[in-house]
């Protein structure tokens, strides 16, 4: 069990997280690898949405894994912690019909469920970008409601459609199989635009402008600056070559585990920033 923060003096939110027994080398080798979309795919989707003045909405899926059915050919038994037992004190087990946080294939099962759901609306993906869907969106009477694109990043969804009817149809289909919450929207340029957040990025459109801008929080790098003691900027270009070519004793000393972790965090943040800020 994993306990979360208290929501009130008498209630505590908890959830069960499975610990998957090792049954092979890696999830990818076992065929359980679940993909994530590329940043190039995100920019292509946003470029098309901007040029066509599409509506954009962000959706958040609640308990995506726990609503994703497991295949009938697979049997998964979950042994509950020793603190939970049957009335006679014997070990308690659960037979899972749906996925659970902690299972290696949970994310893949969710992606399969979403794929089948949006496929019924006319959206499809390919092997190159399996997390990006596109197509004509059909209503119940097979009438074309509009065209749309959808990107899923685990349980966060970015939906771009040409009409409000198409948008409502896709959201309704997803909501029918898993709890879905609309977290933000960008309207067409003549309806005022707007701003949303998606996987750590701010996306916004100004009124009367089709363009969609991508940015990150202005204070995004502050934690990295604080960790490295950087208190002010500089207009001078750093001498990277000089640092790389140093051969004194201090430059050959391996980083401590703490310094290495700090370096990795800083590098990861810079890479994420560079995906949104090519400059």
XYZ file of C-alpha atoms in Angstrom:
279
model
C 0.000 0.000 0.000
C 1.155 3.521 -0.672
C -0.220 6.246 1.590
C -0.768 9.753 0.322
C -1.181 13.044 2.144
C -4.068 13.481 4.533
C -7.069 15.139 2.948
C -8.801 15.874 6.260
C -8.289 15.095 9.981
C -10.097 11.752 9.590
C -9.445 10.648 5.986
C -6.286 9.354 4.352
C -6.121 8.533 0.650
C -4.287 5.302 -0.141
C -3.733 3.100 -3.156
C -2.371 -0.339 -3.867
C 0.819 -0.486 -5.931
C 1.869 -3.892 -7.246
C 5.456 -5.143 -7.170
C 5.924 -7.143 -10.342
C 8.020 -10.307 -9.971
C 10.915 -10.365 -12.420
C 9.987 -12.663 -15.296
C 12.616 -11.711 -17.854
C 15.297 -9.205 -18.666
C 13.396 -6.010 -19.431
C 9.850 -4.895 -20.118
C 10.832 -4.195 -23.733
C 12.241 -7.724 -24.182
C 9.012 -9.153 -22.792
C 6.933 -7.120 -25.236
C 5.583 -4.842 -22.487
C 7.280 -1.643 -23.588
C 4.903 1.299 -23.783
C 5.968 4.216 -26.021
C 5.792 7.958 -25.423
C 5.454 10.620 -28.133
C 8.472 12.458 -29.514
C 8.936 16.201 -29.196
C 9.031 16.369 -33.016
C 5.584 14.785 -33.065
C 4.334 17.365 -30.556
C 5.615 20.271 -32.651
C 4.128 18.804 -35.825
C 0.748 18.412 -34.134
C 0.888 22.001 -32.820
C 1.996 23.342 -36.219
C -0.954 21.708 -37.966
C -3.330 22.906 -35.238
C -2.033 26.454 -35.614
C -2.195 26.571 -39.415
C -5.746 25.159 -39.358
C -6.859 27.202 -36.340
C -7.962 24.052 -34.476
C -9.542 23.900 -31.060
C -7.158 22.485 -28.428
C -8.049 20.826 -25.135
C -6.006 19.075 -22.465
C -7.470 16.084 -20.645
C -6.385 14.336 -17.473
C -7.241 10.664 -16.975
C -7.920 9.435 -13.432
C -6.647 5.948 -12.545
C -5.915 5.146 -16.194
C -4.131 1.876 -15.386
C -6.842 0.603 -13.034
C -9.477 0.944 -15.758
C -7.435 -0.897 -18.391
C -8.539 -4.543 -18.851
C -5.976 -7.337 -18.887
C -6.136 -9.913 -21.714
C -8.116 -13.052 -20.894
C -5.086 -15.147 -21.828
C -3.064 -13.686 -18.940
C -3.555 -14.612 -15.278
C -2.154 -12.258 -12.646
C -2.443 -12.947 -8.922
C -1.601 -10.245 -6.421
C -0.554 -11.230 -2.902
C -1.685 -8.573 -0.468
C 0.658 -7.302 2.280
C 0.853 -9.355 5.476
C -1.060 -6.608 7.256
C -4.099 -7.671 5.183
C -5.378 -11.221 5.629
C -8.498 -13.356 5.505
C -10.664 -13.800 8.594
C -8.796 -16.980 9.558
C -5.432 -15.179 9.277
C -4.326 -16.808 5.997
C -2.667 -14.858 3.184
C -5.062 -12.935 0.938
C -4.746 -12.869 -2.853
C -6.425 -10.842 -5.596
C -7.107 -12.070 -9.111
C -6.697 -9.042 -11.328
C -9.102 -8.359 -14.179
C -7.622 -4.915 -14.802
C -4.155 -3.431 -14.657
C -2.625 -1.863 -11.565
C 0.138 0.649 -10.860
C 3.428 -1.214 -10.631
C 2.717 -3.860 -13.264
C 5.215 -3.763 -16.111
C 2.516 -3.890 -18.745
C 0.071 -1.478 -17.075
C 0.980 1.464 -19.302
C 0.745 -0.665 -22.430
C -2.697 -1.989 -21.413
C -3.891 1.611 -20.979
C -2.562 2.592 -24.386
C -4.358 -0.384 -25.937
C -7.624 0.628 -24.248
C -7.309 4.223 -25.459
C -6.427 3.073 -28.980
C -9.532 0.913 -29.222
C -11.674 3.728 -27.829
C -10.554 6.480 -30.209
C -10.468 4.023 -33.121
C -14.246 3.817 -32.814
C -14.288 7.587 -33.378
C -12.214 7.358 -36.560
C -8.780 8.204 -35.092
C -5.794 5.976 -35.870
C -2.035 5.878 -35.296
C 0.952 4.141 -36.880
C 4.092 2.383 -35.663
C 6.286 5.473 -36.091
C 4.262 7.559 -33.599
C 1.878 5.149 -31.820
C 0.944 7.824 -29.263
C -0.328 10.297 -31.866
C -3.716 9.719 -33.507
C -5.407 11.451 -36.425
C -8.352 11.074 -38.738
C -11.920 12.066 -39.520
C -14.219 11.930 -36.492
C -17.611 10.317 -37.046
C -20.883 10.717 -35.181
C -23.373 7.962 -34.344
C -25.013 8.227 -37.762
C -21.614 7.919 -39.513
C -21.723 11.626 -40.304
C -18.321 13.337 -40.350
C -18.183 15.768 -37.421
C -14.744 17.110 -38.255
C -11.098 16.123 -38.283
C -8.843 15.808 -35.303
C -5.524 14.795 -33.773
C -4.786 13.383 -30.347
C -1.534 12.925 -28.422
C -1.303 10.829 -25.258
C 1.563 11.047 -22.771
C 0.767 8.331 -20.185
C -2.412 9.788 -18.600
C -2.231 13.291 -20.112
C -3.998 13.877 -23.434
C -3.782 16.745 -25.922
C -6.813 16.852 -28.230
C -6.941 19.076 -31.328
C -10.096 19.224 -33.456
C -11.591 21.285 -36.246
C -15.074 21.548 -34.685
C -16.660 21.606 -31.268
C -18.901 18.659 -32.222
C -15.878 16.485 -33.014
C -14.244 17.550 -29.762
C -17.288 16.623 -27.689
C -17.616 13.259 -29.435
C -14.038 12.179 -28.656
C -14.193 13.364 -25.046
C -17.507 11.587 -24.553
C -16.073 8.322 -25.927
C -13.035 8.449 -23.631
C -15.139 9.451 -20.614
C -17.342 6.386 -21.176
C -14.447 4.015 -20.377
C -12.304 5.972 -17.902
C -12.825 9.067 -15.670
C -11.775 12.061 -17.753
C -11.301 15.676 -16.677
C -10.865 18.658 -18.996
C -7.958 20.688 -17.587
C -7.701 23.493 -20.142
C -8.628 24.746 -23.598
C -7.403 26.933 -26.432
C -10.183 28.298 -28.611
C -9.880 29.295 -32.292
C -8.345 32.695 -32.933
C -11.677 34.425 -33.540
C -13.027 33.045 -30.251
C -10.265 34.406 -28.044
C -7.506 31.783 -28.003
C -6.310 30.702 -24.551
C -3.589 28.885 -22.643
C -3.038 25.294 -21.454
C -0.277 23.307 -19.792
C 0.849 19.997 -21.245
C 3.728 17.812 -19.972
C 5.565 20.735 -18.409
C 5.053 23.175 -21.256
C 2.802 26.213 -21.622
C 0.888 26.349 -24.917
C -1.000 29.525 -25.770
C -2.726 31.376 -28.605
C -3.407 35.089 -28.626
C -6.814 36.447 -29.708
C -7.100 36.919 -33.481
C -3.865 34.949 -34.045
C -3.784 31.368 -35.295
C -0.230 30.776 -34.069
C 0.335 28.552 -31.028
C 3.318 29.467 -28.886
C 5.305 27.026 -26.738
C 7.064 28.104 -23.560
C 8.170 26.892 -20.161
C 7.743 28.544 -16.776
C 10.079 31.578 -16.405
C 11.341 30.108 -13.123
C 11.923 26.654 -14.618
C 15.723 26.698 -14.134
C 15.724 28.351 -10.694
C 16.198 25.026 -8.823
C 19.273 24.308 -10.977
C 20.657 27.793 -10.431
C 20.231 27.354 -6.665
C 21.911 23.926 -6.651
C 24.989 25.264 -8.472
C 25.099 28.578 -6.588
C 24.414 30.729 -9.651
C 23.077 34.062 -8.430
C 23.463 36.278 -11.505
C 23.735 35.991 -15.252
C 26.637 36.864 -17.523
C 26.923 38.141 -21.086
C 30.307 36.429 -21.574
C 30.412 33.194 -23.567
C 31.800 30.405 -21.343
C 35.092 28.805 -22.352
C 33.807 25.226 -22.643
C 36.913 24.060 -24.547
C 39.153 25.256 -21.751
C 37.178 23.309 -19.196
C 37.146 20.129 -21.279
C 40.891 20.301 -21.955
C 41.937 20.732 -18.336
C 44.339 18.015 -17.207
C 45.109 18.982 -13.604
C 44.436 16.639 -10.687
C 41.130 18.232 -9.733
C 39.676 17.743 -13.224
C 40.424 14.012 -13.047
C 38.743 13.463 -9.690
C 35.508 11.467 -10.124
C 32.293 13.196 -9.123
C 30.751 12.203 -5.834
C 27.377 10.470 -5.996
C 25.737 13.697 -4.770
C 27.512 15.834 -7.387
C 26.715 13.317 -10.118
C 23.005 13.382 -9.207
C 23.068 17.181 -9.223
C 24.747 17.154 -12.650
C 22.163 14.739 -14.051
C 19.279 16.845 -12.741
C 20.734 19.993 -14.272
C 21.467 18.316 -17.596
C 17.977 16.807 -17.734
C 16.388 20.196 -17.178
C 18.537 21.799 -19.880
C 17.618 19.079 -22.375
C 13.913 19.539 -21.585
C 14.281 23.324 -21.958
C 16.110 22.946 -25.274
C 13.161 20.982 -26.685
C 10.974 24.047 -26.199
C 13.630 26.748 -26.638
C 15.857 26.002 -29.620
C 17.919 29.097 -28.793
